[in-house]
CSV table of C-alpha atoms in Angstrom, one decimal:
chain,number,residue,atom,x,y,z
A,1,MET,CA,126.1,78.0,118.2
A,2,ASP,CA,128.5,76.6,120.5
A,3,ARG,CA,131.8,78.5,121.2
A,4,ASP,CA,134.2,75.8,119.5
A,5,LEU,CA,132.2,75.8,116.2
A,6,GLN,CA,132.4,79.4,116.4
A,7,LYS,CA,136.0,79.9,116.7
A,8,THR,CA,136.6,77.3,113.9
A,9,ILE,CA,134.4,79.1,111.3
A,10,ASP,CA,136.4,82.2,112.2
A,11,LEU,CA,139.6,80.8,111.7
A,12,ASP,CA,138.1,79.3,108.6
A,13,SER,CA,136.7,82.5,107.1
A,14,HIS,CA,140.0,84.2,107.5
A,15,PHE,CA,142.8,82.0,106.9
A,16,VAL,CA,141.2,79.0,104.6
A,17,MET,CA,140.3,79.6,100.9
A,18,GLN,CA,136.7,80.0,100.4
A,19,THR,CA,136.1,77.1,98.1
A,20,TYR,CA,133.5,75.2,99.7
A,21,LYS,CA,130.1,76.0,100.7
A,22,ARG,CA,130.3,74.2,104.3
A,23,LEU,CA,127.1,73.3,106.5
A,24,PRO,CA,127.4,74.6,110.0
A,25,VAL,CA,128.5,71.7,111.6
A,26,ALA,CA,132.2,70.5,113.0
A,27,PHE,CA,132.4,66.7,113.9
A,28,VAL,CA,134.9,65.4,116.3
A,29,ARG,CA,134.0,61.7,116.6
A,30,GLY,CA,132.5,59.0,114.4
A,31,GLU,CA,131.7,55.4,115.0
A,32,GLY,CA,130.3,52.8,112.4
A,33,CYS,CA,127.6,55.0,110.5
A,34,ARG,CA,127.5,57.6,113.3
A,35,LEU,CA,129.2,60.9,114.0
A,36,TRP,CA,128.9,63.4,116.8
A,37,ASP,CA,129.7,67.2,116.6
A,38,THR,CA,131.0,69.6,119.0
A,39,GLU,CA,128.2,69.7,121.1
A,40,GLY,CA,128.0,65.8,121.2
A,41,LYS,CA,124.9,65.6,118.9
A,42,GLU,CA,124.5,62.4,117.2
A,43,TYR,CA,124.1,62.1,113.3
A,44,LEU,CA,123.3,59.2,110.8
A,45,ASP,CA,125.9,59.4,108.1
A,46,LEU,CA,124.5,58.5,104.8
A,47,LEU,CA,127.4,60.5,102.9
A,48,ALA,CA,130.4,58.7,104.1
A,49,GLY,CA,132.8,61.5,103.2
A,50,LEU,CA,131.5,61.3,99.6
A,51,GLY,CA,131.6,57.9,99.4
A,52,VAL,CA,134.9,57.3,101.2
A,53,THR,CA,134.4,55.8,104.5
A,54,VAL,CA,132.9,52.4,103.1
A,55,LEU,CA,133.6,50.5,106.2
A,56,GLY,CA,132.3,53.4,108.5
A,57,HIS,CA,133.9,55.5,110.9
A,58,CYS,CA,136.9,54.1,112.7
A,59,HIS,CA,136.4,50.4,111.8
A,60,PRO,CA,138.9,48.5,114.0
A,61,LEU,CA,141.0,46.8,111.5
A,62,VAL,CA,141.8,49.9,109.5
A,63,THR,CA,142.1,51.8,112.8
A,64,GLU,CA,144.6,49.5,114.0
A,65,ALA,CA,146.6,49.4,110.9
A,66,VAL,CA,147.2,52.9,111.0
A,67,ALA,CA,148.1,53.2,114.4
A,68,GLY,CA,150.3,50.1,113.9
A,69,GLN,CA,152.1,51.6,110.7
A,70,ALA,CA,152.3,55.4,112.2
A,71,SER,CA,154.3,53.9,115.0
A,72,ARG,CA,156.8,52.1,112.8
A,73,LEU,CA,157.4,54.2,109.5
A,74,LEU,CA,155.6,57.0,107.6
A,75,HIS,CA,157.5,57.6,104.5
A,76,THR,CA,160.9,57.0,102.7
A,77,THR,CA,159.6,57.5,99.2
A,78,ASN,CA,159.1,55.5,95.8
A,79,LEU,CA,162.9,55.3,95.4
A,80,TYR,CA,162.7,52.2,97.7
A,81,TYR,CA,160.4,49.3,98.1
A,82,VAL,CA,157.3,49.9,100.0
A,83,GLU,CA,156.2,46.6,101.4
A,84,PRO,CA,152.2,47.3,102.3
A,85,GLN,CA,152.2,49.0,98.5
A,86,ALA,CA,153.2,45.4,97.1
A,87,GLU,CA,150.7,43.6,99.2
A,88,LEU,CA,147.9,46.1,98.4
A,89,ALA,CA,148.9,45.4,94.5
A,90,ARG,CA,148.6,41.7,94.9
A,91,LEU,CA,145.3,41.9,96.8
A,92,LEU,CA,143.6,44.2,94.2
A,93,THR,CA,145.1,42.2,91.2
A,94,GLU,CA,144.5,38.9,92.3
A,95,ASN,CA,140.9,39.6,93.6
A,96,PHE,CA,139.5,42.1,91.1
A,97,PHE,CA,141.5,43.4,88.5
A,98,GLU,CA,144.4,41.5,87.0
A,99,GLY,CA,147.1,43.7,85.8
A,100,ARG,CA,149.7,46.4,87.0
A,101,CYS,CA,148.8,49.3,89.5
A,102,PHE,CA,150.0,52.7,90.0
A,103,PHE,CA,149.3,54.3,93.4
A,104,ALA,CA,148.6,58.3,93.9
A,105,ASN,CA,147.0,60.0,96.2
A,106,SER,CA,143.4,61.2,94.8
A,107,GLY,CA,140.9,60.3,92.2
A,108,ALA,CA,141.9,63.4,89.8
A,109,GLU,CA,145.8,61.8,89.9
A,110,ALA,CA,144.6,58.4,89.1
A,111,ASN,CA,142.6,59.6,86.1
A,112,GLU,CA,145.2,62.0,84.7
A,113,GLY,CA,147.8,59.0,85.3
A,114,ALA,CA,145.7,56.9,83.3
A,115,LEU,CA,145.1,59.4,80.5
A,116,LYS,CA,149.0,59.8,80.2
A,117,LEU,CA,149.4,55.9,80.2
A,118,ALA,CA,147.0,55.9,77.3
A,119,ARG,CA,149.1,58.8,75.3
A,120,LYS,CA,152.2,56.8,75.8
A,121,TYR,CA,150.6,53.5,74.6
A,122,HIS,CA,149.6,54.9,71.5
A,123,PHE,CA,152.9,56.8,71.1
A,124,GLN,CA,154.9,53.8,71.9
A,125,LYS,CA,153.2,52.1,69.0
A,126,GLY,CA,154.3,54.8,66.7
A,127,GLU,CA,150.9,56.3,66.4
A,128,PRO,CA,150.2,59.2,68.6
A,129,ARG,CA,146.5,60.1,69.3
A,130,GLN,CA,145.1,63.2,70.4
A,131,LYS,CA,141.6,62.7,71.3
A,132,VAL,CA,139.7,61.3,74.5
A,133,VAL,CA,136.4,60.4,74.2
A,134,CYS,CA,134.1,61.4,77.8
A,135,ALA,CA,130.6,61.7,78.7
A,136,LEU,CA,128.2,64.6,79.1
A,137,GLY,CA,127.6,65.0,82.8
A,138,SER,CA,130.7,62.9,83.8
A,139,PHE,CA,133.0,64.2,86.3
A,140,HIS,CA,136.8,63.2,86.5
A,141,GLY,CA,138.6,65.8,88.5
A,142,ARG,CA,139.6,69.1,89.2
A,143,THR,CA,143.4,69.4,87.6
A,144,LEU,CA,143.1,71.3,84.4
A,145,ALA,CA,143.2,67.7,82.5
A,146,THR,CA,140.6,66.1,84.4
A,147,MET,CA,138.5,69.3,84.4
A,148,SER,CA,138.6,69.1,80.7
A,149,ALA,CA,137.4,65.3,80.5
A,150,THR,CA,134.6,66.5,82.9
A,151,GLY,CA,131.2,66.9,80.9
A,152,GLN,CA,130.1,69.9,82.8
A,153,PRO,CA,130.8,73.0,80.7
A,154,ALA,CA,130.2,75.3,83.5
A,155,LYS,CA,133.1,74.3,85.6
A,156,TRP,CA,135.5,75.0,82.6
A,157,GLU,CA,134.2,78.5,82.3
A,158,PRO,CA,136.6,80.5,84.7
A,159,PHE,CA,139.9,78.3,83.7
A,160,GLN,CA,139.8,78.7,79.9
A,161,PRO,CA,141.2,77.5,77.7
A,162,VAL,CA,140.7,73.9,78.7
A,163,VAL,CA,142.9,71.2,77.3
A,164,PRO,CA,142.4,70.6,73.9
A,165,GLY,CA,141.3,66.9,72.4
A,166,PHE,CA,138.5,65.9,75.0
A,167,ILE,CA,135.4,65.6,73.4
A,168,HIS,CA,131.9,64.7,75.0
A,169,VAL,CA,128.9,62.6,74.2
A,170,PRO,CA,125.5,62.1,75.5
A,171,LEU,CA,125.8,59.1,78.3
A,172,ASN,CA,123.7,56.2,77.3
A,173,ASP,CA,123.5,57.1,73.3
A,174,VAL,CA,124.9,54.6,71.3
A,175,ARG,CA,125.0,56.3,67.9
A,176,TYR,CA,126.8,59.3,69.3
A,177,LEU,CA,129.7,57.2,70.8
A,178,GLU,CA,130.1,54.9,67.9
A,179,GLU,CA,130.3,58.1,65.8
A,180,ALA,CA,133.1,60.0,68.3
A,181,VAL,CA,135.3,56.8,68.8
A,182,ASP,CA,137.7,56.5,65.9
A,183,GLU,CA,141.4,55.6,65.0
A,184,ASP,CA,142.4,59.0,66.3
A,185,THR,CA,141.1,58.3,69.7
A,186,SER,CA,143.6,58.0,72.5
A,187,ALA,CA,141.1,56.8,75.4
A,188,LEU,CA,137.4,56.3,75.8
A,189,ILE,CA,137.0,57.1,79.8
A,190,ILE,CA,133.6,56.3,81.4
A,191,GLU,CA,132.0,56.5,84.8
A,192,PRO,CA,129.8,53.3,85.2
A,193,VAL,CA,127.5,55.6,87.3
A,194,LEU,CA,128.2,59.3,86.8
A,195,GLY,CA,128.8,60.2,90.9
A,196,GLU,CA,128.9,64.2,90.6
A,197,GLY,CA,126.8,64.4,87.6
A,198,GLY,CA,123.6,63.3,89.6
A,199,VAL,CA,124.0,59.5,90.0
A,200,TYR,CA,122.9,58.4,86.6
A,201,PRO,CA,124.0,54.5,85.9
A,202,ALA,CA,125.4,54.2,82.5
A,203,SER,CA,123.6,51.4,80.7
A,204,PRO,CA,124.9,47.9,79.9
A,205,GLU,CA,124.0,48.7,76.1
A,206,PHE,CA,126.1,51.8,76.6
A,207,LEU,CA,129.2,50.1,78.2
A,208,ARG,CA,129.2,47.0,76.0
A,209,ALA,CA,129.1,49.2,73.0
A,210,ALA,CA,132.0,51.3,74.4
A,211,ARG,CA,133.9,48.0,74.6
A,212,ASP,CA,132.8,47.2,71.0
A,213,ALA,CA,134.4,50.8,69.7
A,214,CYS,CA,137.4,50.7,71.8
A,215,ASP,CA,137.9,47.2,70.4
A,216,ALA,CA,137.4,48.3,67.0
A,217,THR,CA,139.6,51.3,66.9
A,218,GLY,CA,142.2,50.2,69.3
A,219,ALA,CA,141.2,53.0,71.8
A,220,VAL,CA,142.1,52.4,75.5
A,221,PHE,CA,138.7,52.0,77.4
A,222,ILE,CA,139.4,53.6,81.3
A,223,ALA,CA,136.7,52.8,83.6
A,224,ASP,CA,136.7,55.8,86.4
A,225,GLU,CA,135.7,54.1,89.4
A,226,ILE,CA,136.5,56.4,91.7
A,227,GLN,CA,133.0,56.9,93.1
A,228,SER,CA,131.3,53.9,91.9
A,229,GLY,CA,134.1,51.2,93.1
A,230,MET,CA,135.1,49.4,96.3
A,231,GLY,CA,131.8,47.7,96.4
A,232,ARG,CA,129.5,50.8,96.1
A,233,THR,CA,127.0,49.0,93.7
A,234,GLY,CA,127.3,45.6,95.2
A,235,LYS,CA,130.1,44.6,93.1
A,236,PHE,CA,133.6,45.6,93.8
A,237,PHE,CA,133.5,47.5,90.5
A,238,ALA,CA,130.3,49.0,89.0
A,239,TYR,CA,131.2,47.9,85.1
A,240,GLU,CA,130.8,44.4,86.4
A,241,HIS,CA,127.0,44.9,86.2
A,242,SER,CA,127.4,45.2,82.3
A,243,GLY,CA,129.6,42.0,81.9
A,244,ILE,CA,132.4,43.9,80.2
A,245,THR,CA,135.8,44.6,81.2
A,246,PRO,CA,137.8,47.6,80.4
A,247,ASP,CA,141.9,48.1,79.8
A,248,VAL,CA,142.4,50.3,82.7
A,249,VAL,CA,140.5,51.2,86.0
A,250,THR,CA,140.8,54.1,88.4
A,251,ILE,CA,140.0,53.8,92.0
A,252,ALA,CA,140.1,56.2,95.1
A,253,LYS,CA,137.6,57.4,97.6
A,254,GLY,CA,136.9,54.2,99.8
A,255,LEU,CA,140.2,52.5,98.8
A,256,ALA,CA,141.7,53.4,102.1
A,257,ASN,CA,138.5,54.3,104.4
A,258,GLY,CA,139.4,58.0,104.7
A,259,VAL,CA,143.4,57.6,104.3
A,260,PRO,CA,144.1,59.4,100.9
A,261,ALA,CA,144.9,57.0,98.4
A,262,ALA,CA,144.2,56.1,94.6
A,263,ALA,CA,145.4,53.8,91.9
A,264,PHE,CA,145.2,53.2,88.4
A,265,ILE,CA,145.4,49.4,87.3
A,266,ALA,CA,146.1,48.4,83.4
A,267,ARG,CA,145.9,45.0,82.2
A,268,GLY,CA,148.2,43.3,79.3
A,269,GLU,CA,150.3,45.4,77.4
A,270,LEU,CA,149.2,48.6,78.9
A,271,GLY,CA,150.7,47.6,82.8
A,272,GLU,CA,154.3,47.2,80.7
A,273,THR,CA,153.9,50.8,79.1
A,274,LEU,CA,155.4,53.7,81.4
A,275,GLU,CA,158.8,53.2,82.1
A,276,PRO,CA,161.3,54.9,85.0
A,277,GLY,CA,160.9,58.6,84.9
A,278,GLU,CA,157.9,59.0,82.8
A,279,HIS,CA,155.1,58.9,86.2
A,280,GLY,CA,155.6,59.3,89.6
A,281,THR,CA,154.4,60.8,92.7
A,282,THR,CA,156.3,61.8,96.2
A,283,PHE,CA,153.3,60.4,98.6
A,284,GLY,CA,151.5,57.9,96.2
A,285,GLY,CA,151.4,54.4,97.6
A,286,GLY,CA,153.2,55.4,100.9
A,287,PHE,CA,153.1,53.4,104.2
A,288,LEU,CA,150.2,54.6,105.8
A,289,ALA,CA,147.9,54.9,103.2
A,290,CYS,CA,148.5,51.2,101.8
A,291,ALA,CA,148.4,49.7,105.4
A,292,ALA,CA,144.8,51.4,105.5
A,293,ALA,CA,143.9,50.2,102.2
A,294,VAL,CA,145.0,46.5,102.8
A,295,ALA,CA,143.2,46.4,106.1
A,296,THR,CA,140.3,47.9,104.1
A,297,ILE,CA,140.6,45.7,101.1
A,298,ASN,CA,140.9,42.5,103.4
A,299,ALA,CA,137.4,43.6,105.4
A,300,ILE,CA,135.7,43.9,102.0
A,301,ILE,CA,136.6,40.5,101.1
A,302,ASP,CA,136.0,38.7,104.6
A,303,GLU,CA,133.0,41.0,106.3
A,304,GLY,CA,130.3,40.6,103.7
A,305,VAL,CA,130.5,44.3,102.8
A,306,MET,CA,129.6,44.2,98.8
A,307,GLU,CA,126.9,41.4,99.3
A,308,ASN,CA,125.5,44.0,102.5
A,309,ALA,CA,125.6,46.8,100.0
A,310,ALA,CA,123.6,45.0,97.4
A,311,VAL,CA,120.9,44.0,99.9
A,312,ILE,CA,120.4,47.0,101.7
A,313,GLY,CA,121.1,49.2,98.6
A,314,LYS,CA,118.0,47.3,96.9
A,315,THR,CA,115.9,47.7,100.5
A,316,LEU,CA,116.9,51.4,100.4
A,317,LYS,CA,115.9,52.2,96.9
A,318,ALA,CA,112.7,50.5,97.0
A,319,LYS,CA,112.0,52.6,100.2
A,320,LEU,CA,113.2,55.8,98.6
A,321,GLU,CA,110.8,55.0,95.6
A,322,GLU,CA,107.7,55.5,97.4
A,323,LEU,CA,108.5,58.9,98.0
A,324,THR,CA,107.6,59.5,94.4
A,325,ALA,CA,104.2,59.8,95.4
A,326,LEU,CA,105.4,63.2,97.0
A,327,PRO,CA,104.2,66.2,95.1
A,328,HIS,CA,107.9,67.3,94.8
A,329,VAL,CA,109.8,64.2,93.9
A,330,GLU,CA,110.1,62.8,90.6
A,331,GLU,CA,112.5,59.8,90.3
A,332,VAL,CA,114.9,57.6,92.5
A,333,ARG,CA,118.0,56.5,90.6
A,334,GLY,CA,121.2,54.6,91.3
A,335,LEU,CA,123.0,51.3,92.1
A,336,GLY,CA,123.4,49.7,95.4
A,337,LEU,CA,124.6,52.3,98.1
A,338,MET,CA,125.0,54.8,95.3
A,339,LEU,CA,121.6,56.6,95.2
A,340,ALA,CA,119.9,59.9,94.2
A,341,VAL,CA,116.4,61.4,94.8
A,342,GLN,CA,115.6,63.6,91.8
A,343,LEU,CA,113.1,66.6,92.7
A,344,LYS,CA,111.0,68.7,90.4
A,345,VAL,CA,112.1,71.8,92.2
A,346,ASP,CA,115.7,73.2,93.0
A,347,ALA,CA,115.2,72.7,96.5
A,348,ALA,CA,117.9,70.1,97.4
A,349,ARG,CA,119.9,72.6,99.4
A,350,ALA,CA,117.5,73.0,101.9
A,351,VAL,CA,116.5,69.3,101.9
A,352,VAL,CA,120.1,69.0,102.9
A,353,GLY,CA,119.8,71.7,105.8
A,354,SER,CA,116.7,70.2,107.2
A,355,CYS,CA,118.1,66.9,107.3
A,356,LEU,CA,121.3,68.1,109.0
A,357,GLU,CA,119.1,69.9,111.7
A,358,ARG,CA,117.1,66.7,112.4
A,359,GLY,CA,120.3,64.6,112.4
A,360,VAL,CA,121.0,62.8,109.1
A,361,LEU,CA,123.5,63.4,106.5
A,362,VAL,CA,122.9,63.9,102.8
A,363,ASN,CA,124.0,65.7,100.0
A,364,ASP,CA,122.7,68.2,97.1
A,365,VAL,CA,124.7,66.8,94.3
A,366,SER,CA,122.8,69.4,92.1
A,367,PRO,CA,120.2,71.7,92.6
A,368,SER,CA,117.5,69.5,92.4
A,369,ALA,CA,119.0,66.0,93.4
A,370,VAL,CA,119.7,64.9,96.7
A,371,ARG,CA,122.6,62.1,97.1
A,372,LEU,CA,123.3,59.0,99.5
A,373,LEU,CA,126.6,57.1,99.5
A,374,PRO,CA,126.3,55.8,103.0
A,375,PRO,CA,128.9,53.5,104.4
A,376,LEU,CA,128.8,50.1,102.9
A,377,ILE,CA,128.1,48.7,106.2
A,378,LEU,CA,124.9,50.4,106.6
A,379,SER,CA,122.2,48.3,108.3
A,380,GLU,CA,118.7,48.0,107.3
A,381,LYS,CA,117.4,49.6,110.5
A,382,GLU,CA,119.8,52.6,109.8
A,383,GLY,CA,118.6,53.0,106.3
A,384,LEU,CA,115.1,53.1,107.1
A,385,GLU,CA,115.7,55.5,109.9
A,386,GLY,CA,117.2,57.8,107.3
A,387,VAL,CA,114.4,57.7,104.9
A,388,GLU,CA,112.2,58.6,107.4
A,389,VAL,CA,113.7,61.9,108.2
A,390,LEU,CA,114.2,62.4,104.6
A,391,GLN,CA,110.3,61.7,103.8
A,392,GLU,CA,109.7,64.3,107.0
A,393,VAL,CA,111.6,67.1,105.1
A,394,LEU,CA,110.5,66.3,101.8
A,395,ALA,CA,106.6,66.4,102.6
A,396,SER,CA,107.4,70.1,104.8
A,397,LEU,CA,108.6,71.4,101.2
A,398,GLU,CA,106.2,74.1,100.5
A,399,PRO,CA,103.9,73.5,97.5
């Protein structure tokens, strides 16, 4: 291990809360789908910072926007108008989801804000509602409320009591969904593709039933597109594959290609619900994040990024499905460039470590599932390169 990396590891172990199981590498440079570590070793990045660098590392338009904005002005607060924030809202709502935007810093903040919005909406109508329906296996954030919405009870245990009012139904079980959503339901929050839950797509039938249930009861339908949005599945929002439209959509991760940025967008009267003093943020919607996000959105629109994600995602999934011939591989699932390889054994961490040694970055989204969230600019050649390494690693697993 080189001296620079060891120094970083030592500092981290002494001064940083140990909340992450880090892999033994530190990156110092990136370009496109490639990263280089402190020793100069090159890696193919099939994780994109957990789905964040949708345009790859150091995309020239984003780099120029960030550098230019940083040289002019970084912060004034939302007490004043922020020009790139207004432009970003226009780009999002005119191109992808008609409504009004609130800008935040992270996916958890966006989901918190959307849940607050739903509560206020019903309160304003004179019929306060307490219940929020979520999916088992979902992940909506790590704040107390978004953790309570998360359908993974093991994550709640050290932090009990969880916030009351959240109930969970099995993904893709229409009967349970229809029984759960009633006149006391404030909101239904669903990931069109479960991300941290293991990359399980919600079926079009399930999402259409969710839309119908919300229409019948007046519940607010929130689509959590934190991980599945920004073109990752071949469409800007993953819910579009089902032909429905939610009432509120939340986005983050890839919004500014690496600069922390998030938003929730509400259509119709929901976009008029929150009033001054009812929700806010010091840093959300700031100059740097919004300048980076404007550049990111423009690149997605102009450079065929979503189309590439659809085409390369289909190719990559087909090649990954060939791995099911290996004894330890059970299935491949996902949409676009949001994919997971399900193993028959709890060996995902070992697979991730072996891929890292061979210069390919993937992620163990569960003990038995390996996740791929590459930049949306991934080429076919790069994708096949990654699959070849993954195949070698999986084939080398002991019987």
